[in-house]
Short mmCIF file of N, CA and C in Angstrom, two decimals:
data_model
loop_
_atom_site.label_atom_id
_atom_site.label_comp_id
_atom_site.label_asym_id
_atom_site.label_seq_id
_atom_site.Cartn_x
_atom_site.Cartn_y
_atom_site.Cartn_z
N UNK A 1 -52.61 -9.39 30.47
CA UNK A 1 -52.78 -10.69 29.80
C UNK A 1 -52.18 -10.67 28.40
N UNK A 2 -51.14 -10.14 28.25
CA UNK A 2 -50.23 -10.27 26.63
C UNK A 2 -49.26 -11.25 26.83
N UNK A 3 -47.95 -10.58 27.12
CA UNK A 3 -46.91 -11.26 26.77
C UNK A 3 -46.58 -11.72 28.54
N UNK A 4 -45.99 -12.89 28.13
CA UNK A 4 -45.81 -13.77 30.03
C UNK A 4 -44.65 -14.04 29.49
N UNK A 5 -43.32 -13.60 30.46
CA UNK A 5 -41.63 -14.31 30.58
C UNK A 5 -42.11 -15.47 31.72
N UNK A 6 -41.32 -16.83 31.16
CA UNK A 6 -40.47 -17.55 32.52
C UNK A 6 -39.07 -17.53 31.86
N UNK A 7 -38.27 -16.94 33.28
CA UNK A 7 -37.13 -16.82 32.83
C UNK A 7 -36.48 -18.20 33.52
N UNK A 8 -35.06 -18.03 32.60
CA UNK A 8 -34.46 -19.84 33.06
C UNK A 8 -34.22 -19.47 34.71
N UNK A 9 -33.60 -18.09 34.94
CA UNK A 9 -33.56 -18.21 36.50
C UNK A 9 -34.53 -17.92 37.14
N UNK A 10 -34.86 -18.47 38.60
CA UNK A 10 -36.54 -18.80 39.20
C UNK A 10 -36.13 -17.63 40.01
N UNK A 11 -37.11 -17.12 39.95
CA UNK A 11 -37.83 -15.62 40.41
C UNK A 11 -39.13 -15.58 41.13
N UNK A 12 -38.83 -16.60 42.41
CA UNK A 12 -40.26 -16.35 43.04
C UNK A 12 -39.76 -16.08 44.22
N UNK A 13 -40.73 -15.19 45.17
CA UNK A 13 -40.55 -14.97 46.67
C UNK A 13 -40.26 -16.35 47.79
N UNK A 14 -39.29 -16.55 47.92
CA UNK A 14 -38.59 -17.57 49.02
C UNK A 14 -39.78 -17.59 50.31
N UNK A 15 -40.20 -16.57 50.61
CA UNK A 15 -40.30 -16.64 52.12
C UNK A 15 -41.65 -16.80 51.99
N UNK A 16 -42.70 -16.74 50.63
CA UNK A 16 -43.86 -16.89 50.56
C UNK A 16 -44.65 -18.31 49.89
N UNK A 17 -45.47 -18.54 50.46
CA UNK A 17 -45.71 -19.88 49.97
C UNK A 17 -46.57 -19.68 48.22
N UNK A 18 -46.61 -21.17 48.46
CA UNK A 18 -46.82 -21.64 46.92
C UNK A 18 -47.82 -20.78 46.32
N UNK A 19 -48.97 -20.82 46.93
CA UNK A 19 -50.46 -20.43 46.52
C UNK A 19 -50.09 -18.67 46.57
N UNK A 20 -49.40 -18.12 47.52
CA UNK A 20 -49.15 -16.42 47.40
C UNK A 20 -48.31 -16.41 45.86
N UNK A 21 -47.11 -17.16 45.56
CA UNK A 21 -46.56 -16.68 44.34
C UNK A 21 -47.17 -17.06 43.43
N UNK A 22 -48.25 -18.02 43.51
CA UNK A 22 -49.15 -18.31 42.10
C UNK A 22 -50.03 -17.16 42.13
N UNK A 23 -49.85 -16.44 42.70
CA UNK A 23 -51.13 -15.58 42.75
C UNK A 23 -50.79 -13.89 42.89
N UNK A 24 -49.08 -13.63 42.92
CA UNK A 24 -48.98 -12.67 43.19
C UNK A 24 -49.36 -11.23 42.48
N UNK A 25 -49.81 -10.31 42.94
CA UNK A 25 -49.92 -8.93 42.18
C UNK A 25 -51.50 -9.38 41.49
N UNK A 26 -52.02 -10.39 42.27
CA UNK A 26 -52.86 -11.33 40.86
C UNK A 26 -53.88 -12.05 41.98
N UNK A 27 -54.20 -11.56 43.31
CA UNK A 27 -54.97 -12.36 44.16
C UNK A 27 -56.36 -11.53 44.21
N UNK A 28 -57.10 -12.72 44.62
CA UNK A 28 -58.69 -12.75 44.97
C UNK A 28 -59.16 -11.82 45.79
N UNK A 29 -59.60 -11.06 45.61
CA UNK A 29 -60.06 -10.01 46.90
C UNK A 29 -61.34 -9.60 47.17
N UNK A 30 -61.71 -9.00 48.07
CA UNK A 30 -62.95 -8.66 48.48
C UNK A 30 -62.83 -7.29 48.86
N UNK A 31 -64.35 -6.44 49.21
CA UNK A 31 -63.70 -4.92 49.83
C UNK A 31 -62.38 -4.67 50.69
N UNK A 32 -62.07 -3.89 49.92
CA UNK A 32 -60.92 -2.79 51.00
C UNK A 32 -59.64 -3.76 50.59
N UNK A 33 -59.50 -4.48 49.57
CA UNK A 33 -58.35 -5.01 49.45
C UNK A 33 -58.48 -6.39 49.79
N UNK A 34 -59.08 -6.84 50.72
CA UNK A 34 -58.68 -8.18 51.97
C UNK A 34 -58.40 -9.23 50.73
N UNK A 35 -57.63 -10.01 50.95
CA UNK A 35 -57.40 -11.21 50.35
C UNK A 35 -58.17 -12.69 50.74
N UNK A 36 -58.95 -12.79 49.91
CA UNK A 36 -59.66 -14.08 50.02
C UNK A 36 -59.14 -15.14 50.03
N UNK A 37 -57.94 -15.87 51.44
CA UNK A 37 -56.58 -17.10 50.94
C UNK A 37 -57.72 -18.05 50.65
N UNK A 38 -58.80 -18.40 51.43
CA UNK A 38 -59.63 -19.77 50.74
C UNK A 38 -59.48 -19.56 49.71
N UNK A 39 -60.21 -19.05 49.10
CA UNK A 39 -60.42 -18.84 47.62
C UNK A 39 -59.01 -18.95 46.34
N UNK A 40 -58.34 -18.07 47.27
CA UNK A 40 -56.40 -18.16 46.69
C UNK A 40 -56.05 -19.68 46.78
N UNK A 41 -56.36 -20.17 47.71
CA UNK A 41 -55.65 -21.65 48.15
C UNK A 41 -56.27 -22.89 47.21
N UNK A 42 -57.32 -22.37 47.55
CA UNK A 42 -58.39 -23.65 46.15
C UNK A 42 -57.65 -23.44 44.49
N UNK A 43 -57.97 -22.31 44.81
CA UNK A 43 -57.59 -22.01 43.26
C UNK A 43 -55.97 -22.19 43.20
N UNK A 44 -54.96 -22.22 43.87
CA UNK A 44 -53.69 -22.98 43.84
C UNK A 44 -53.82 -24.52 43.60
N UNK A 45 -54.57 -24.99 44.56
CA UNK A 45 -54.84 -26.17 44.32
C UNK A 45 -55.10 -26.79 42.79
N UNK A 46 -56.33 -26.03 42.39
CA UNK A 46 -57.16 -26.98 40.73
C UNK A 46 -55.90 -26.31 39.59
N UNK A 47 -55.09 -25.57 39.94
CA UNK A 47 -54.08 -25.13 39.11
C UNK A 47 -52.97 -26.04 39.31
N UNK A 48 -52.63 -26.44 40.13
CA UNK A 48 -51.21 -27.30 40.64
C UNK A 48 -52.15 -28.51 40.18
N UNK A 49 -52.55 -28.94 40.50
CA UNK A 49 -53.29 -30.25 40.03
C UNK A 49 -53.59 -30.67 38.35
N UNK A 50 -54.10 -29.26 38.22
CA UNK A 50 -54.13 -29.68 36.81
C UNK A 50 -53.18 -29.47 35.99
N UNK A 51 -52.12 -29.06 36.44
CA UNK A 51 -50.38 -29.60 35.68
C UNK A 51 -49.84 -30.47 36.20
N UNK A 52 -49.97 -31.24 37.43
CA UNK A 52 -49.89 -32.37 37.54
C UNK A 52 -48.55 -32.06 38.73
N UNK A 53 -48.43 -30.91 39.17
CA UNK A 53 -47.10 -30.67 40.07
C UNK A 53 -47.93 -30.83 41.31
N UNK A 54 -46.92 -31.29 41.81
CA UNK A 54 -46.93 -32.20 43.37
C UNK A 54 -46.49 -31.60 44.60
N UNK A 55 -47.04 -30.23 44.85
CA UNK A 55 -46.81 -29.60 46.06
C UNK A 55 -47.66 -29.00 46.35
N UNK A 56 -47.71 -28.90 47.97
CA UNK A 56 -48.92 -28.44 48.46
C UNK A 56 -48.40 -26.55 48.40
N UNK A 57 -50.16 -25.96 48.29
CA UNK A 57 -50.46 -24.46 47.81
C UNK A 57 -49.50 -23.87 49.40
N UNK A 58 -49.85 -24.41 50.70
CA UNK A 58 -49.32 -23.70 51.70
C UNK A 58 -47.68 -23.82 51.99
N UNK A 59 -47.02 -24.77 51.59
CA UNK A 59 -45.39 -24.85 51.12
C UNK A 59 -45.00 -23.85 51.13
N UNK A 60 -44.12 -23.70 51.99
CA UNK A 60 -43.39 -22.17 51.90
C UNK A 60 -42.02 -22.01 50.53
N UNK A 61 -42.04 -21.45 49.79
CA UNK A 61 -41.00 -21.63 48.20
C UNK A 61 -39.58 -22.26 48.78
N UNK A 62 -39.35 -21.37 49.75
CA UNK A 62 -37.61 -21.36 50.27
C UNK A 62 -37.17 -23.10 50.64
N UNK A 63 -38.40 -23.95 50.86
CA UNK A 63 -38.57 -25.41 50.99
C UNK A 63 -38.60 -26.28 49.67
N UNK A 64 -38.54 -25.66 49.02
CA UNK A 64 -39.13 -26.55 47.62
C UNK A 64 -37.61 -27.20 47.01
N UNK A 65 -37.68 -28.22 46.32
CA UNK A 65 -36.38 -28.27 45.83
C UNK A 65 -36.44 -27.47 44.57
N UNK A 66 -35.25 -27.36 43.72
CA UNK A 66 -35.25 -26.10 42.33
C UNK A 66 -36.16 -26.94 41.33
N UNK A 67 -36.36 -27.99 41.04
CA UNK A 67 -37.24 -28.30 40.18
C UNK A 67 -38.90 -28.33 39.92
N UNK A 68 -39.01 -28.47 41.64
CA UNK A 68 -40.58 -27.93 41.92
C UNK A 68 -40.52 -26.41 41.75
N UNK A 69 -39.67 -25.78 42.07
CA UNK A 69 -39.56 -24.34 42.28
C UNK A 69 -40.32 -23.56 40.84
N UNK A 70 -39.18 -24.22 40.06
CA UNK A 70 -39.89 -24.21 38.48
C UNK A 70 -40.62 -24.74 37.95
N UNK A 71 -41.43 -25.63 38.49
CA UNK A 71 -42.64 -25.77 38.23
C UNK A 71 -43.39 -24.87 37.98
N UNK A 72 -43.42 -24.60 39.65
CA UNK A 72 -44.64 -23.46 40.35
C UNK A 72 -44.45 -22.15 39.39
N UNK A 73 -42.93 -21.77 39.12
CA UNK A 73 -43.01 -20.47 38.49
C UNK A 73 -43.43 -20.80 37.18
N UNK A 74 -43.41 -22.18 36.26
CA UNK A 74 -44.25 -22.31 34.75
C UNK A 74 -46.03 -22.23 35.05
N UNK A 75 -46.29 -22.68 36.08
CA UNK A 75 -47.82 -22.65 36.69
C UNK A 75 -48.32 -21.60 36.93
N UNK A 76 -47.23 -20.34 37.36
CA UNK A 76 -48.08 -19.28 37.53
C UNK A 76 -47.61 -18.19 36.81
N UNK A 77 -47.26 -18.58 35.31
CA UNK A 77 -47.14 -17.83 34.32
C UNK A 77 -48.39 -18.09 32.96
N UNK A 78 -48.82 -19.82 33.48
CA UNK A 78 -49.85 -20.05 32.70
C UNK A 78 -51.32 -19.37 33.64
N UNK A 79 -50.98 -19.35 34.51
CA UNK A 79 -52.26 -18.82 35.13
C UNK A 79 -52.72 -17.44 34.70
N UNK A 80 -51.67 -16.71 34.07
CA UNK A 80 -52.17 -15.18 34.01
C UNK A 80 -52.86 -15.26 32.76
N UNK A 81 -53.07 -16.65 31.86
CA UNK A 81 -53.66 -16.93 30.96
C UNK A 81 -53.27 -15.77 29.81
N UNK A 82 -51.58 -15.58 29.37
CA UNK A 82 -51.33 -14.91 28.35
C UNK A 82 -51.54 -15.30 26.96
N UNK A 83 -51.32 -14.55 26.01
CA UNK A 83 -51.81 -14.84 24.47
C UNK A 83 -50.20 -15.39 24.09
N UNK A 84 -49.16 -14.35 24.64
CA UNK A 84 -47.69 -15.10 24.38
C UNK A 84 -47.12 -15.48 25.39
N UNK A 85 -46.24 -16.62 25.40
CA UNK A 85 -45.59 -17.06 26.51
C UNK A 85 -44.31 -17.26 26.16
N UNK A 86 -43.18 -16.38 26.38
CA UNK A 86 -41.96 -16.77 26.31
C UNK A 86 -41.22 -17.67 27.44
N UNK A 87 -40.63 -18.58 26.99
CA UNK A 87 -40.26 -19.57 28.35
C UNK A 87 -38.60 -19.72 27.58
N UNK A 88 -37.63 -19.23 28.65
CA UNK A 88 -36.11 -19.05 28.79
C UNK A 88 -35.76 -20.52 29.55
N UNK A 89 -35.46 -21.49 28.65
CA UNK A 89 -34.91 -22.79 29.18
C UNK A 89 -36.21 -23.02 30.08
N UNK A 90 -36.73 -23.54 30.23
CA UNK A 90 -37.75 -23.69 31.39
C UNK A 90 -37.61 -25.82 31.92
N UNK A 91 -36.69 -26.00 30.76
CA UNK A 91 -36.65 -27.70 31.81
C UNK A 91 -35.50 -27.75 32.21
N UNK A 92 -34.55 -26.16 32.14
CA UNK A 92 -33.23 -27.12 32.19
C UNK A 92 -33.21 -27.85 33.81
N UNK A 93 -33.62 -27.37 34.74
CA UNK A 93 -33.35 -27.91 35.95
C UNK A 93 -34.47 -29.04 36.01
N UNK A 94 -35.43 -29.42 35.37
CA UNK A 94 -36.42 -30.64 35.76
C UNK A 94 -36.08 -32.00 35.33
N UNK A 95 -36.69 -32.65 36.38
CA UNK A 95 -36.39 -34.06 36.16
C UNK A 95 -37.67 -34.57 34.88
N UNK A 96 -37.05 -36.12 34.45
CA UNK A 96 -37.57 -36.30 32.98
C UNK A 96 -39.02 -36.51 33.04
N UNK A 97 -39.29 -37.02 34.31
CA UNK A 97 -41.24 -36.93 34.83
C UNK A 97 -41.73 -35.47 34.46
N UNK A 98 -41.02 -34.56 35.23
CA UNK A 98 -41.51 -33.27 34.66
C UNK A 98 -40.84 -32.27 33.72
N UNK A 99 -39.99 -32.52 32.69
CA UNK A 99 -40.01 -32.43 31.23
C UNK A 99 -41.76 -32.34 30.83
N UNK A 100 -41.93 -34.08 30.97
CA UNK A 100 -42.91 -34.29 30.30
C UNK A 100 -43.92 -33.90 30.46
N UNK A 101 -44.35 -33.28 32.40
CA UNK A 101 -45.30 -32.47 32.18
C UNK A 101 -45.49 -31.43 31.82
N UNK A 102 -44.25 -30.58 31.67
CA UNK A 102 -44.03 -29.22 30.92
C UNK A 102 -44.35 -29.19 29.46
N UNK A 103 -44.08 -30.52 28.76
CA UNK A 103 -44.28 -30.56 27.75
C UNK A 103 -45.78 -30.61 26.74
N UNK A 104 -46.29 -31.61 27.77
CA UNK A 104 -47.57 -31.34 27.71
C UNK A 104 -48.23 -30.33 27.97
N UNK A 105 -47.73 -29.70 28.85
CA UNK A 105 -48.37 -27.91 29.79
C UNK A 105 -47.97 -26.90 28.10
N UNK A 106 -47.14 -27.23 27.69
CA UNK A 106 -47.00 -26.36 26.45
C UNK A 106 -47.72 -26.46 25.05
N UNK A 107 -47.83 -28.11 25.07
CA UNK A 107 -48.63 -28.38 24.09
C UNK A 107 -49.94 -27.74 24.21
N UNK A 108 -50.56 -28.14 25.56
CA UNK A 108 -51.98 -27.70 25.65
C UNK A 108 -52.42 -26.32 25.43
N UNK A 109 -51.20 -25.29 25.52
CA UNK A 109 -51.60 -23.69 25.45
C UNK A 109 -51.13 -23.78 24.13
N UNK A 110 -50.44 -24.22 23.56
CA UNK A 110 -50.23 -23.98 22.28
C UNK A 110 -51.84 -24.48 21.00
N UNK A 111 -51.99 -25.64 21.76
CA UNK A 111 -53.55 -25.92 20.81
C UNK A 111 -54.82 -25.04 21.48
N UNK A 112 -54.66 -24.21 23.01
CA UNK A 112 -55.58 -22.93 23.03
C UNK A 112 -55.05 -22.05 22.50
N UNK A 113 -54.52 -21.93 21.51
CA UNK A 113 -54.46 -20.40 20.97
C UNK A 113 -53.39 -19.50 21.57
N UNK A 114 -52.69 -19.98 22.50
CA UNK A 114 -51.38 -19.28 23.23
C UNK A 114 -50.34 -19.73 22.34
N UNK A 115 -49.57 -18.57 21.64
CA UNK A 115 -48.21 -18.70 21.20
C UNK A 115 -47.09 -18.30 22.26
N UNK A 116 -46.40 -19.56 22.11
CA UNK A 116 -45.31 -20.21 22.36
C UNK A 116 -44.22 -19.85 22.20
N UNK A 117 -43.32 -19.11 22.72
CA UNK A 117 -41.57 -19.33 22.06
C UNK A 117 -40.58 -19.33 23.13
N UNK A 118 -40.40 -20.82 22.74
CA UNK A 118 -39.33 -21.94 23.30
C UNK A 118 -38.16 -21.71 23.16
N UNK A 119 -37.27 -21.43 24.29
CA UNK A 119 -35.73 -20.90 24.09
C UNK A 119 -35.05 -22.68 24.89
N UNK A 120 -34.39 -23.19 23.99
CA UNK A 120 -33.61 -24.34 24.23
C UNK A 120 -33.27 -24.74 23.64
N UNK A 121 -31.83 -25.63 24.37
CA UNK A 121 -30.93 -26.00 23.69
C UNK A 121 -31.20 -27.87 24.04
N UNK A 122 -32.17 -28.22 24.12
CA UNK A 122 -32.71 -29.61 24.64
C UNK A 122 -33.24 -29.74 22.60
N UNK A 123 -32.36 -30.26 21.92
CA UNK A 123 -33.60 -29.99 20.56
C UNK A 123 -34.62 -31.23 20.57
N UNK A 124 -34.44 -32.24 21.08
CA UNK A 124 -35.41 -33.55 21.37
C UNK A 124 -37.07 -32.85 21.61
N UNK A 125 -37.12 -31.54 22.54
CA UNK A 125 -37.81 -30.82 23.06
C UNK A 125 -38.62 -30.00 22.12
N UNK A 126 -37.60 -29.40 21.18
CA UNK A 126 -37.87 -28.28 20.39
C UNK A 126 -38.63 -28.92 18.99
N UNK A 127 -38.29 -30.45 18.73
CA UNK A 127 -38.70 -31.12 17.67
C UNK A 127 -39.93 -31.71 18.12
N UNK A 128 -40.11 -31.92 19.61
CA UNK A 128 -41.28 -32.98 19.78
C UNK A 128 -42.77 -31.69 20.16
N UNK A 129 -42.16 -30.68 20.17
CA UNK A 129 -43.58 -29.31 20.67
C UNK A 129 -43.51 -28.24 19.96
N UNK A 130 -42.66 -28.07 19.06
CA UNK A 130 -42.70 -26.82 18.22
C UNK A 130 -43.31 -26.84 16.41
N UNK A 131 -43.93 -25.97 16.57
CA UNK A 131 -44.08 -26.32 14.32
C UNK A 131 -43.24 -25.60 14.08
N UNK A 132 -42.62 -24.08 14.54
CA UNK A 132 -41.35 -23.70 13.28
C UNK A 132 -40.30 -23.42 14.61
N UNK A 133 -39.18 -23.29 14.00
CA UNK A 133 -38.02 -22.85 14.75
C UNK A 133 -37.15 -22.20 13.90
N UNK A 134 -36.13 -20.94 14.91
CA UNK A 134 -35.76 -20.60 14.47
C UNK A 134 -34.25 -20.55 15.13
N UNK A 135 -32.98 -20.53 14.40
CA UNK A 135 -31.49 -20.73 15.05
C UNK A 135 -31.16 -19.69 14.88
N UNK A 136 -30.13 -18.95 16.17
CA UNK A 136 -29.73 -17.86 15.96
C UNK A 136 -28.10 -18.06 16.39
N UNK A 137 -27.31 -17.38 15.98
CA UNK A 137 -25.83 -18.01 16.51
C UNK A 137 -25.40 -16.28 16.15
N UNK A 138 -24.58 -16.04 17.79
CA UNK A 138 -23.87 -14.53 17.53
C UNK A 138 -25.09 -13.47 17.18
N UNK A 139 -26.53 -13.33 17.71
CA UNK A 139 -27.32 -12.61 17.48
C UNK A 139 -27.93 -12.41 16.18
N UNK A 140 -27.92 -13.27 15.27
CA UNK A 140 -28.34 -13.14 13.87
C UNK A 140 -28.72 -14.40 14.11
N UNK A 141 -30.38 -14.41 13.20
CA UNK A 141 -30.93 -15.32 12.37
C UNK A 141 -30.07 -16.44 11.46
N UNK A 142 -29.55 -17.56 12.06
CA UNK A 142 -29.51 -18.11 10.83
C UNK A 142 -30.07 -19.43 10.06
N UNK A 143 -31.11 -19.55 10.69
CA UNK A 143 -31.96 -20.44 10.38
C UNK A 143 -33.57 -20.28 10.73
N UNK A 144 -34.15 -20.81 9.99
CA UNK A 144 -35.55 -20.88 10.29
C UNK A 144 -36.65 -20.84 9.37
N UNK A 145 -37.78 -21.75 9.55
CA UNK A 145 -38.73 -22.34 9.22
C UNK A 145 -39.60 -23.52 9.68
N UNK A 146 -40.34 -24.14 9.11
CA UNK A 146 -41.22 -24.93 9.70
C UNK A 146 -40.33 -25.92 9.95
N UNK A 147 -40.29 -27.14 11.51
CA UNK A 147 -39.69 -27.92 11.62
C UNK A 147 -40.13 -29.03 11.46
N UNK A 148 -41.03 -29.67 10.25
CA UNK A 148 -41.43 -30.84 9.48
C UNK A 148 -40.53 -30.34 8.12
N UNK A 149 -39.72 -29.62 8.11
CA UNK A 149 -39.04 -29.06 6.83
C UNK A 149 -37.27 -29.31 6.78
N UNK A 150 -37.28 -29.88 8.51
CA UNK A 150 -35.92 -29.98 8.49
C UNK A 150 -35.53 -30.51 9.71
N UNK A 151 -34.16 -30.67 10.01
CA UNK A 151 -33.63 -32.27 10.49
C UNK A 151 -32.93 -31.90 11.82
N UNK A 152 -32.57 -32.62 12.47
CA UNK A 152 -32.06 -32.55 13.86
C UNK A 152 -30.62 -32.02 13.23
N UNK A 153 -29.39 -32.78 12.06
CA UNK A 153 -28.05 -32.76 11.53
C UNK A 153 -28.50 -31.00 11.10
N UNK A 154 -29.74 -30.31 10.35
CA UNK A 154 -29.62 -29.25 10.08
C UNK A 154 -29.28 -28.38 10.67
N UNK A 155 -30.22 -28.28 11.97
CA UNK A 155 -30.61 -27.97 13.23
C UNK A 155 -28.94 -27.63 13.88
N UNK A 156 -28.36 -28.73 13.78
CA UNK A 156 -27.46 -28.72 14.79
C UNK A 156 -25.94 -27.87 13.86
N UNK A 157 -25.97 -28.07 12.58
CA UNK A 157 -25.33 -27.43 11.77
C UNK A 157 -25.24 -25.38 11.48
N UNK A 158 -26.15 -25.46 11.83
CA UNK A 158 -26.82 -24.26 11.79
C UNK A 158 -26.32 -23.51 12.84
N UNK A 159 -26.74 -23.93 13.98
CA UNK A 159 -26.02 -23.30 15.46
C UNK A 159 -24.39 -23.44 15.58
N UNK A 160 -23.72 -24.66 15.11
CA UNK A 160 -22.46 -24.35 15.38
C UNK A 160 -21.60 -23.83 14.27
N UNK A 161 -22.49 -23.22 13.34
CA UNK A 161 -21.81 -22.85 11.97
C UNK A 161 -20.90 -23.71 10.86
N UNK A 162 -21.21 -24.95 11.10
CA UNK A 162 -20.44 -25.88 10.11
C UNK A 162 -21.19 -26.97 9.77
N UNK A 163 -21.04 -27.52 9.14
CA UNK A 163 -21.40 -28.96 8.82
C UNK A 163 -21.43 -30.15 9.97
N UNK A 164 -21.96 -31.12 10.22
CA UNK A 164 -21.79 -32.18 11.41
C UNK A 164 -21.09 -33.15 10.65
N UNK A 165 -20.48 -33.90 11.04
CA UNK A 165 -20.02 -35.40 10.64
C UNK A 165 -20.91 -36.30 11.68
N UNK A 166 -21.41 -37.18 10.46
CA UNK A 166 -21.98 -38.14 11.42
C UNK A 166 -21.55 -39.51 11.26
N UNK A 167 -20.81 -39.98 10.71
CA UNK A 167 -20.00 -41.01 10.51
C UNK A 167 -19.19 -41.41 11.58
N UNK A 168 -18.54 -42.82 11.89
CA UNK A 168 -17.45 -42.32 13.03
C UNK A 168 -16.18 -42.69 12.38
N UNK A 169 -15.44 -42.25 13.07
CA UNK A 169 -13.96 -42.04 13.08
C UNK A 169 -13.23 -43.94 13.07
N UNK A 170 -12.60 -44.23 12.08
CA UNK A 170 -11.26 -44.96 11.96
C UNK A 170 -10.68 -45.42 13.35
#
């Protein structure tokens, strides 16, 4: 229960359904090992539900389209209930319905006490759920601080190493 990756590429077992990869290395058991699926399946359930993703626990993954896919893998990275959560692009493949529930899914661990660090290039994202950020361009730091301290033109100056023009062109 420390540090939790979602990486931008989805890394769940194809051939196993929803409720096994929410639960993998990480399931309900009783003597001698046995796996309790009621118990696994419910508890897929009040977890998928309460992020608001829309697939059933028995869904086999290899069926899912890529945006549910990543759902399920942000759902069962919050499930291991870590203190840090690094998330590698985690909307680039979602549609804007579920952006927003990701967004909210981040907000809410971020006001329990789970720190957060948001790798994206969505900055709409990075301004509407983050308090500090930091820009890195070519493996060096070159920006960072609280982001009530500074501007989308900074932001975007920073990463491509120059100034923006925001004026238009003649």
């Amino acid at each position: 229960k420390g540090i939790v990756t979602v990486h931008q590429d989805i890394n769940l077992v194809q051939t196993m359904t929803v409720a096994e990869n929410l639960f993998l290395n990480n399931e309900p058991t009783r003597g001698f090992g046995v796996i309790r699926r009621k118990e696994m399946h419910a508890a897929a359930e009040r977890l998928l539900a309460q992020y608001e993703i829309h697939v059933r626990p028995d869904a086999t993954v290899s069926d899912l389209p890529n945006d549910l896919k990543k759902m399920v893998q942000i759902a069962k990275a919050v499930s291991l209930e870590p203190r840090v959560l690094l998330l590698d692009e985690p909307t680039s493949s979602l549609t804007e319905a579920e952006v927003r529930v990701a967004l909210r899914m981040i907000r809410s661990l971020a006001g329990s006490g789970v720190a957060v660090v948001l790798i994206s290039h969505y900055l709409n994202e990075i301004f509407e759920v983050c308090d500090d950020l930091t820009v890195m361009r070519d493996g060096r730091v070159v920006a960072d601080g609280p982001i009530a301290e500074t501007s989308l033109p900074a932001v975007v100056s920073a990463m491509i190493g120059r100034e923006v023009e925001t004026g238009r062109r003649a």
